[in-house]
Short mmCIF file of C-alpha atoms and ligand atoms in Angstrom, two decimals:
data_model
loop_
_atom_site.label_atom_id
_atom_site.label_comp_id
_atom_site.label_asym_id
_atom_site.label_seq_id
_atom_site.Cartn_x
_atom_site.Cartn_y
_atom_site.Cartn_z
CA UNK A 979 0.00 0.00 0.00
CA UNK A 980 2.01 2.98 -1.23
CA UNK A 981 1.48 6.58 -0.28
CA UNK A 982 0.49 7.60 -3.79
CA UNK A 983 -1.28 4.49 -5.01
CA UNK A 984 -4.99 4.23 -4.28
CA UNK A 985 -5.39 0.86 -2.63
CA UNK A 986 -8.04 1.84 -0.09
CA UNK A 987 -11.34 1.43 -1.88
CA UNK A 988 -13.67 0.54 0.95
CA UNK A 989 -14.23 0.90 4.68
CA UNK A 990 -12.94 -2.66 4.98
CA UNK A 991 -9.66 -1.63 3.29
CA UNK A 992 -9.42 1.40 5.56
CA UNK A 993 -9.99 -0.81 8.61
CA UNK A 994 -7.18 -3.18 7.57
CA UNK A 995 -4.83 -0.28 6.74
CA UNK A 996 -5.42 1.30 10.14
CA UNK A 997 -5.01 -2.06 11.87
CA UNK A 998 -1.57 -2.33 10.24
CA UNK A 999 -0.79 1.21 11.35
CA UNK A 1000 -1.66 0.59 15.01
CA UNK A 1001 0.21 -2.74 14.92
CA UNK A 1002 3.32 -0.79 13.84
CA UNK A 1003 2.71 1.86 16.52
CA UNK A 1004 2.32 -0.66 19.35
CA UNK A 1005 5.52 -2.47 18.35
CA UNK A 1006 7.37 0.83 18.00
CA UNK A 1007 6.33 1.70 21.57
CA UNK A 1008 7.67 -1.66 22.79
CA UNK A 1009 11.11 -0.73 21.42
CA UNK A 1010 11.08 2.64 23.24
CA UNK A 1011 9.62 1.73 26.65
CA UNK A 1012 12.66 -0.08 28.16
CA UNK A 1013 14.80 3.02 27.64
CA UNK A 1014 12.06 5.22 29.12
CA UNK A 1015 11.76 2.91 32.15
CA UNK A 1016 15.54 3.20 32.60
CA UNK A 1017 15.25 6.98 32.80
CA UNK A 1018 12.59 7.06 35.54
CA UNK A 1019 13.55 7.62 39.17
CA UNK A 1020 10.06 7.41 40.66
CA UNK A 1021 9.23 3.79 41.65
CA UNK A 1022 5.49 4.26 41.08
CA UNK A 1023 6.03 5.60 37.55
CA UNK A 1024 8.49 2.78 36.90
CA UNK A 1025 5.85 0.20 37.90
CA UNK A 1026 3.23 1.97 35.75
CA UNK A 1027 5.55 1.87 32.71
CA UNK A 1028 6.43 -1.78 33.30
CA UNK A 1029 2.72 -2.60 33.49
CA UNK A 1030 2.23 -0.63 30.30
CA UNK A 1031 4.95 -2.67 28.59
CA UNK A 1032 3.21 -5.93 29.48
CA UNK A 1033 -0.15 -4.52 28.35
CA UNK A 1034 1.37 -3.32 25.08
CA UNK A 1035 2.60 -6.87 24.38
CA UNK A 1036 -0.99 -8.00 24.94
CA UNK A 1037 -2.27 -5.31 22.56
CA UNK A 1038 0.02 -6.58 19.81
CA UNK A 1039 -1.27 -10.14 20.34
CA UNK A 1040 -4.91 -8.96 20.22
CA UNK A 1041 -4.29 -6.99 17.03
CA UNK A 1042 -2.72 -10.09 15.49
CA UNK A 1043 -5.80 -12.08 16.55
CA UNK A 1044 -7.96 -9.50 14.74
CA UNK A 1045 -5.92 -10.02 11.54
CA UNK A 1046 -6.58 -13.76 11.78
CA UNK A 1047 -10.31 -13.33 12.56
CA UNK A 1048 -10.73 -10.92 9.67
CA UNK A 1049 -8.64 -13.01 7.29
CA UNK A 1050 -6.34 -10.08 6.49
CA UNK A 1051 -2.60 -10.30 5.79
CA UNK A 1052 -0.36 -8.85 8.47
CA UNK A 1053 1.64 -6.38 6.37
CA UNK A 1054 3.58 -3.45 7.76
CA UNK A 1055 2.33 0.10 7.35
CA UNK A 1056 4.57 2.74 8.89
CA UNK A 1057 2.76 4.91 11.43
CA UNK A 1058 4.11 8.39 10.81
CA UNK A 1059 2.21 9.76 13.78
CA UNK A 1060 3.91 7.54 16.36
CA UNK A 1061 7.31 8.23 14.76
CA UNK A 1062 6.59 11.95 15.22
CA UNK A 1063 5.48 11.54 18.83
CA UNK A 1064 8.62 9.46 19.53
CA UNK A 1065 10.92 11.95 17.81
CA UNK A 1066 9.45 14.80 19.84
CA UNK A 1067 9.76 12.80 23.07
CA UNK A 1068 13.44 12.07 22.34
CA UNK A 1069 14.15 15.76 21.76
CA UNK A 1070 12.47 16.86 25.01
CA UNK A 1071 13.96 14.01 27.08
CA UNK A 1072 17.40 14.97 25.74
CA UNK A 1073 16.93 18.52 27.02
CA UNK A 1074 15.77 17.67 30.56
CA UNK A 1075 18.40 18.19 33.28
CA UNK A 1076 16.59 17.32 36.54
CA UNK A 1077 15.39 13.80 37.50
CA UNK A 1078 12.09 15.11 38.94
CA UNK A 1079 11.39 17.02 35.73
CA UNK A 1080 12.36 13.89 33.75
CA UNK A 1081 9.68 11.83 35.50
CA UNK A 1082 7.00 14.43 34.67
CA UNK A 1083 8.31 14.50 31.08
CA UNK A 1084 8.21 10.71 30.70
CA UNK A 1085 4.66 10.53 32.05
CA UNK A 1086 3.55 13.23 29.59
CA UNK A 1087 5.30 11.56 26.62
CA UNK A 1088 3.69 8.22 27.51
CA UNK A 1089 0.28 9.89 27.67
CA UNK A 1090 0.82 11.43 24.22
CA UNK A 1091 1.37 7.89 22.87
CA UNK A 1092 -1.69 6.60 24.74
CA UNK A 1093 -3.87 9.38 23.35
CA UNK A 1094 -2.84 8.60 19.78
CA UNK A 1095 -3.68 4.94 20.36
CA UNK A 1096 -7.00 5.79 22.00
CA UNK A 1097 -8.04 7.78 18.94
CA UNK A 1098 -7.10 4.92 16.62
CA UNK A 1099 -8.77 2.20 18.72
CA UNK A 1100 -11.94 4.28 19.02
CA UNK A 1101 -12.06 4.57 15.24
CA UNK A 1102 -11.20 0.90 14.69
CA UNK A 1103 -13.97 -0.25 17.05
CA UNK A 1104 -16.51 1.89 15.16
CA UNK A 1105 -15.32 0.66 11.77
CA UNK A 1106 -15.23 -3.00 12.88
CA UNK A 1107 -18.87 -2.74 13.98
CA UNK A 1108 -19.85 -1.00 10.74
CA UNK A 1109 -18.34 -3.75 8.57
CA UNK A 1110 -20.03 -6.45 10.64
CA UNK A 1111 -17.04 -7.55 12.72
CA UNK A 1112 -18.40 -7.44 16.25
CA UNK A 1113 -15.80 -10.09 17.16
CA UNK A 1114 -12.93 -7.82 16.08
CA UNK A 1115 -14.60 -4.81 17.72
CA UNK A 1116 -14.71 -6.63 21.06
CA UNK A 1117 -10.95 -7.33 20.98
CA UNK A 1118 -10.11 -3.78 19.94
CA UNK A 1119 -12.41 -2.41 22.64
CA UNK A 1120 -10.32 -4.26 25.23
CA UNK A 1121 -7.19 -2.50 23.96
CA UNK A 1122 -9.05 0.82 24.07
CA UNK A 1123 -10.22 0.20 27.64
CA UNK A 1124 -6.67 -0.63 28.76
CA UNK A 1125 -5.31 2.50 27.10
CA UNK A 1126 -7.90 4.63 28.88
CA UNK A 1127 -7.14 3.01 32.24
CA UNK A 1128 -3.38 3.48 31.74
CA UNK A 1129 -3.95 7.11 30.79
CA UNK A 1130 -6.04 7.70 33.92
CA UNK A 1131 -3.40 6.01 36.09
CA UNK A 1132 -0.65 8.22 34.64
CA UNK A 1133 -2.75 11.34 35.20
CA UNK A 1134 -3.18 10.27 38.82
CA UNK A 1135 0.57 9.75 39.40
CA UNK A 1136 1.46 12.97 37.57
CA UNK A 1137 -1.04 15.22 39.32
CA UNK A 1138 -0.56 13.89 42.84
CA UNK A 1139 3.22 13.50 42.75
CA UNK A 1140 5.35 13.94 39.61
CA UNK A 1141 4.17 17.42 38.66
CA UNK A 1142 4.31 18.53 42.30
CA UNK A 1143 7.93 17.40 42.64
CA UNK A 1144 8.88 18.83 39.24
CA UNK A 1145 7.50 22.21 40.36
CA UNK A 1146 9.52 22.29 43.62
FE1 FE B 2680 -0.69 6.01 12.60
#
């Protein structure tokens, strides 16, 4: 599926394309998280990011189950959005001098990734239902629910602790 060819002719095609995109994004996040965990100094944030890593592995497996259910080939589509979010995170992380500020930065960067994924999963669930794939929608909804819960957890840690310490 090239950028300038017109291979997306139906909602079904769009669904599969976006599934490939989020599969790329989830795996890209798995390559970045260990380094991010290594940069945290707050034990609670470290646990949250480790939990997120395990959940992300589960998301990849569920997406792959959706490919099988839908009978679609698991091809790679580069997610330019997650590459952009990652590139920006690397720039900011590289500029941060204080450990307390780093923890607030890492939480914010992780939430930016989660928000991208939430938007994609919300769309994928709606499209799966529309094309008659309630089975796929149910799996994708579980990923969406986990993203939302992780996002809420990070907001909790940031607002009660990380941002407070970063501001001191
Ligand atoms: Fe994308």
